GROMACS .gro file of C-alpha atoms in nm:
model
  210
    1MET     CA    1   0.000   0.000   0.000
    2ALA     CA    2   0.274   0.247   0.099
    3SER     CA    3   0.464   0.171  -0.220
    4ARG     CA    4   0.155   0.238  -0.432
    5GLN     CA    5   0.096   0.569  -0.251
    6ARG     CA    6   0.455   0.678  -0.311
    7SER     CA    7   0.427   0.585  -0.676
    8HIS     CA    8   0.100   0.775  -0.707
    9ALA     CA    9   0.255   1.079  -0.540
   10ARG     CA   10   0.548   1.072  -0.783
   11ASP     CA   11   0.307   1.052  -1.076
   12LEU     CA   12   0.114   1.351  -0.945
   13GLU     CA   13   0.436   1.551  -0.898
   14ARG     CA   14   0.545   1.467  -1.252
   15GLN     CA   15   0.209   1.572  -1.396
   16VAL     CA   16   0.213   1.896  -1.200
   17ALA     CA   17   0.570   1.969  -1.317
   18GLU     CA   18   0.479   1.897  -1.681
   19ARG     CA   19   0.170   2.118  -1.668
   20THR     CA   20   0.363   2.397  -1.496
   21GLN     CA   21   0.630   2.383  -1.766
   22ALA     CA   22   0.363   2.387  -2.036
   23LEU     CA   23   0.207   2.696  -1.877
   24VAL     CA   24   0.545   2.868  -1.858
   25GLU     CA   25   0.612   2.795  -2.226
   26ALA     CA   26   0.264   2.912  -2.324
   27ASN     CA   27   0.311   3.235  -2.132
   28GLN     CA   28   0.648   3.290  -2.297
   29ARG     CA   29   0.488   3.244  -2.639
   30LEU     CA   30   0.216   3.494  -2.549
   31VAL     CA   31   0.473   3.747  -2.432
   32GLY     CA   32   0.667   3.697  -2.754
   33LEU     CA   33   0.356   3.750  -2.963
   34SER     CA   34   0.267   4.065  -2.771
   35LEU     CA   35   0.611   4.217  -2.846
   36THR     CA   36   0.659   4.101  -3.206
   37ASP     CA   37   0.520   4.227  -3.535
   38GLY     CA   38   0.330   3.940  -3.692
   39LEU     CA   39   0.441   4.007  -4.050
   40THR     CA   40   0.811   4.090  -4.023
   41GLY     CA   41   0.916   3.925  -3.698
   42LEU     CA   42   1.070   4.251  -3.578
   43ALA     CA   43   0.977   4.417  -3.251
   44ASN     CA   44   0.637   4.583  -3.267
   45ARG     CA   45   0.550   4.941  -3.176
   46ARG     CA   46   0.469   4.852  -2.817
   47HIS     CA   47   0.807   4.686  -2.765
   48PHE     CA   48   0.980   4.977  -2.940
   49ASP     CA   49   0.820   5.230  -2.706
   50GLU     CA   50   0.919   5.029  -2.398
   51VAL     CA   51   1.281   4.981  -2.508
   52LEU     CA   52   1.318   5.344  -2.620
   53ALA     CA   53   1.206   5.471  -2.278
   54ARG     CA   54   1.426   5.224  -2.090
   55GLU     CA   55   1.739   5.278  -2.300
   56GLY     CA   56   1.681   5.653  -2.303
   57ASP     CA   57   1.676   5.661  -1.924
   58ARG     CA   58   1.988   5.445  -1.908
   59SER     CA   59   2.175   5.658  -2.159
   60ARG     CA   60   2.096   5.979  -1.970
   61ARG     CA   61   2.192   5.818  -1.640
   62GLU     CA   62   2.521   5.679  -1.773
   63ARG     CA   63   2.590   5.984  -1.995
   64ARG     CA   64   2.650   5.774  -2.304
   65PRO     CA   65   2.517   5.844  -2.655
   66MET     CA   66   2.211   5.685  -2.809
   67SER     CA   67   2.092   5.726  -3.167
   68LEU     CA   68   1.777   5.639  -3.355
   69LEU     CA   69   1.712   5.552  -3.719
   70MET     CA   70   1.370   5.610  -3.873
   71LEU     CA   71   1.327   5.468  -4.222
   72ASP     CA   72   1.061   5.380  -4.471
   73VAL     CA   73   1.021   5.235  -4.819
   74ASP     CA   74   1.022   5.495  -5.097
   75TRP     CA   75   0.706   5.517  -5.307
   76PHE     CA   76   0.554   5.223  -5.120
   77LYS     CA   77   0.192   5.311  -5.200
   78SER     CA   78   0.281   5.314  -5.568
   79TYR     CA   79   0.444   4.974  -5.523
   80ASN     CA   80   0.130   4.829  -5.364
   81ASP     CA   81  -0.087   4.979  -5.636
   82GLN     CA   82   0.135   4.832  -5.909
   83TYR     CA   83   0.216   4.488  -5.769
   84GLY     CA   84  -0.049   4.424  -5.501
   85HIS     CA   85  -0.043   4.414  -5.123
   86PRO     CA   86   0.093   4.057  -5.093
   87ALA     CA   87   0.398   4.167  -5.293
   88GLY     CA   88   0.424   4.473  -5.069
   89ASP     CA   89   0.429   4.247  -4.765
   90VAL     CA   90   0.719   4.055  -4.919
   91VAL     CA   91   0.911   4.381  -4.961
   92LEU     CA   92   0.854   4.470  -4.596
   93CYS     CA   93   0.983   4.129  -4.491
   94GLN     CA   94   1.293   4.170  -4.707
   95VAL     CA   95   1.366   4.511  -4.556
   96ALA     CA   96   1.316   4.359  -4.211
   97ARG     CA   97   1.567   4.085  -4.294
   98VAL     CA   98   1.825   4.346  -4.391
   99LEU     CA   99   1.770   4.521  -4.058
  100LEU     CA  100   1.807   4.196  -3.864
  101GLU     CA  101   2.128   4.115  -4.049
  102SER     CA  102   2.266   4.468  -4.001
  103VAL     CA  103   2.173   4.535  -3.638
  104ARG     CA  104   2.352   4.277  -3.427
  105ARG     CA  105   2.492   4.444  -3.116
  106PRO     CA  106   2.341   4.354  -2.777
  107GLY     CA  107   2.094   4.629  -2.684
  108ASP     CA  108   2.016   4.733  -3.042
  109LEU     CA  109   1.653   4.698  -3.144
  110ALA     CA  110   1.497   4.694  -3.491
  111ALA     CA  111   1.121   4.749  -3.495
  112ARG     CA  112   0.835   4.792  -3.734
  113TYR     CA  113   0.710   5.136  -3.638
  114GLY     CA  114   0.396   5.126  -3.851
  115GLY     CA  115   0.297   5.055  -4.211
  116GLU     CA  116   0.611   5.075  -4.425
  117GLU     CA  117   0.806   5.264  -4.155
  118PHE     CA  118   1.076   5.103  -3.941
  119ALA     CA  119   1.288   5.222  -3.648
  120VAL     CA  120   1.623   5.114  -3.505
  121ILE     CA  121   1.736   5.200  -3.151
  122LEU     CA  122   2.115   5.219  -3.120
  123PRO     CA  123   2.236   5.260  -2.759
  124GLY     CA  124   2.599   5.364  -2.733
  125LEU     CA  125   2.625   5.501  -3.089
  126ASP     CA  126   2.673   5.868  -3.167
  127VAL     CA  127   2.519   6.028  -3.473
  128GLU     CA  128   2.819   5.971  -3.702
  129ALA     CA  129   2.842   5.599  -3.624
  130ALA     CA  130   2.464   5.574  -3.669
  131ARG     CA  131   2.489   5.754  -4.006
  132ASN     CA  132   2.748   5.504  -4.123
  133LEU     CA  133   2.526   5.211  -4.025
  134ALA     CA  134   2.227   5.377  -4.192
  135GLY     CA  135   2.428   5.416  -4.512
  136GLN     CA  136   2.509   5.046  -4.510
  137ILE     CA  137   2.144   4.954  -4.456
  138ARG     CA  138   2.032   5.184  -4.738
  139ALA     CA  139   2.287   5.032  -4.976
  140ARG     CA  140   2.195   4.676  -4.883
  141VAL     CA  141   1.826   4.736  -4.953
  142GLU     CA  142   1.905   4.893  -5.291
  143ALA     CA  143   2.136   4.600  -5.371
  144LEU     CA  144   1.842   4.361  -5.334
  145ALA     CA  145   1.738   4.499  -5.675
  146ILE     CA  146   1.367   4.445  -5.613
  147PRO     CA  147   1.191   4.576  -5.927
  148HIS     CA  148   0.977   4.887  -5.875
  149ALA     CA  149   0.841   5.055  -6.186
  150HIS     CA  150   0.787   5.383  -6.003
  151GLY     CA  151   1.103   5.369  -5.791
  152LEU     CA  152   1.441   5.533  -5.834
  153SER     CA  153   1.647   5.342  -6.092
  154GLY     CA  154   1.350   5.106  -6.127
  155ARG     CA  155   1.406   4.933  -5.793
  156VAL     CA  156   1.290   4.945  -5.431
  157THR     CA  157   1.485   5.190  -5.213
  158ILE     CA  158   1.455   5.333  -4.864
  159SER     CA  159   1.509   5.672  -4.703
  160ILE     CA  160   1.655   5.705  -4.352
  161GLY     CA  161   1.657   5.977  -4.088
  162VAL     CA  162   1.914   5.969  -3.808
  163ALA     CA  163   1.920   6.154  -3.477
  164GLU     CA  164   2.128   6.142  -3.159
  165MET     CA  165   1.960   6.187  -2.823
  166ASP     CA  166   2.022   6.505  -2.624
  167LEU     CA  167   2.132   6.375  -2.283
  168ASP     CA  168   2.028   6.701  -2.117
  169ASP     CA  169   1.669   6.690  -2.246
  170ALA     CA  170   1.422   6.572  -1.981
  171HIS     CA  171   1.199   6.440  -2.260
  172ALA     CA  172   1.491   6.310  -2.464
  173ALA     CA  173   1.332   5.987  -2.589
  174GLU     CA  174   1.020   6.157  -2.722
  175THR     CA  175   1.226   6.439  -2.874
  176LEU     CA  176   1.456   6.185  -3.040
  177VAL     CA  177   1.168   6.029  -3.234
  178GLY     CA  178   1.059   6.368  -3.362
  179GLN     CA  179   1.411   6.460  -3.469
  180ALA     CA  180   1.472   6.132  -3.651
  181ASP     CA  181   1.131   6.153  -3.818
  182ALA     CA  182   1.200   6.509  -3.935
  183ALA     CA  183   1.536   6.393  -4.077
  184LEU     CA  184   1.355   6.110  -4.257
  185TYR     CA  185   1.116   6.353  -4.423
  186ARG     CA  186   1.406   6.576  -4.520
  187ALA     CA  187   1.565   6.273  -4.688
  188LYS     CA  188   1.246   6.218  -4.882
  189ASP     CA  189   1.218   6.586  -4.975
  190ASN     CA  190   1.578   6.583  -5.097
  191GLY     CA  191   1.523   6.302  -5.345
  192ARG     CA  192   1.482   5.977  -5.146
  193ASN     CA  193   1.720   5.680  -5.134
  194ARG     CA  194   1.946   5.872  -4.898
  195VAL     CA  195   2.038   5.926  -4.535
  196GLU     CA  196   1.985   6.256  -4.355
  197ALA     CA  197   2.095   6.328  -3.998
  198ALA     CA  198   1.930   6.565  -3.754
  199ARG     CA  199   2.270   6.661  -3.613
  200ALA     CA  200   2.558   6.591  -3.847
  201ALA     CA  201   2.899   6.744  -3.897
  202SER     CA  202   2.919   6.657  -4.266
  203ALA     CA  203   2.698   6.635  -4.571
  204PRO     CA  204   2.424   6.369  -4.587
  205LEU     CA  205   2.501   6.028  -4.722
  206ALA     CA  206   2.340   5.994  -5.064
  207ALA     CA  207   2.309   5.712  -5.309
  208GLU     CA  208   2.592   5.643  -5.549
  209PRO     CA  209   2.504   5.722  -5.911
  210SER     CA  210   2.376   5.411  -6.086
   0.00000   0.00000   0.00000
């Protein structure tokens, strides 16, 4: 009798442990889904906002630079109109893959900000280092040579705005988004397929003639 009771108790403990582990894994999947964009696999807007606030506070506290890239696909509405929304989704996934392959440092975060717009948080990078990375990302997307009848040189390109956080601004994280977004729109106004920085010592990085 005692042996059967011990065996039954072990079975109950095993079942409880298995169900607890299953609940933990299910919760982890739910957390992952709540922080990830379903199409691209990048961080979603909610996760972006959380990381931006946290890294912004850390950068101000530690007095170290932090930069932000804001980018979007040039003439994306025209692309969707020409090729269809499923093809547009493929383009967004390809841009996301370039970001994932380009942004590898611990602490960096690539996110889908909304629609065809993406954002990259770069703790520890000043504006010049961020500009260099942005130039590489821009070039890699152009090198994909995705056909776009209405695009520059007949292919899909992106425009990027770069800004470095002001460590003395009490609302630095929110200000940073506005600065990077303004730089992005300046890149688009100046011809697209280029990088513009909100605070830069040299001329913007533009596309090489093709």
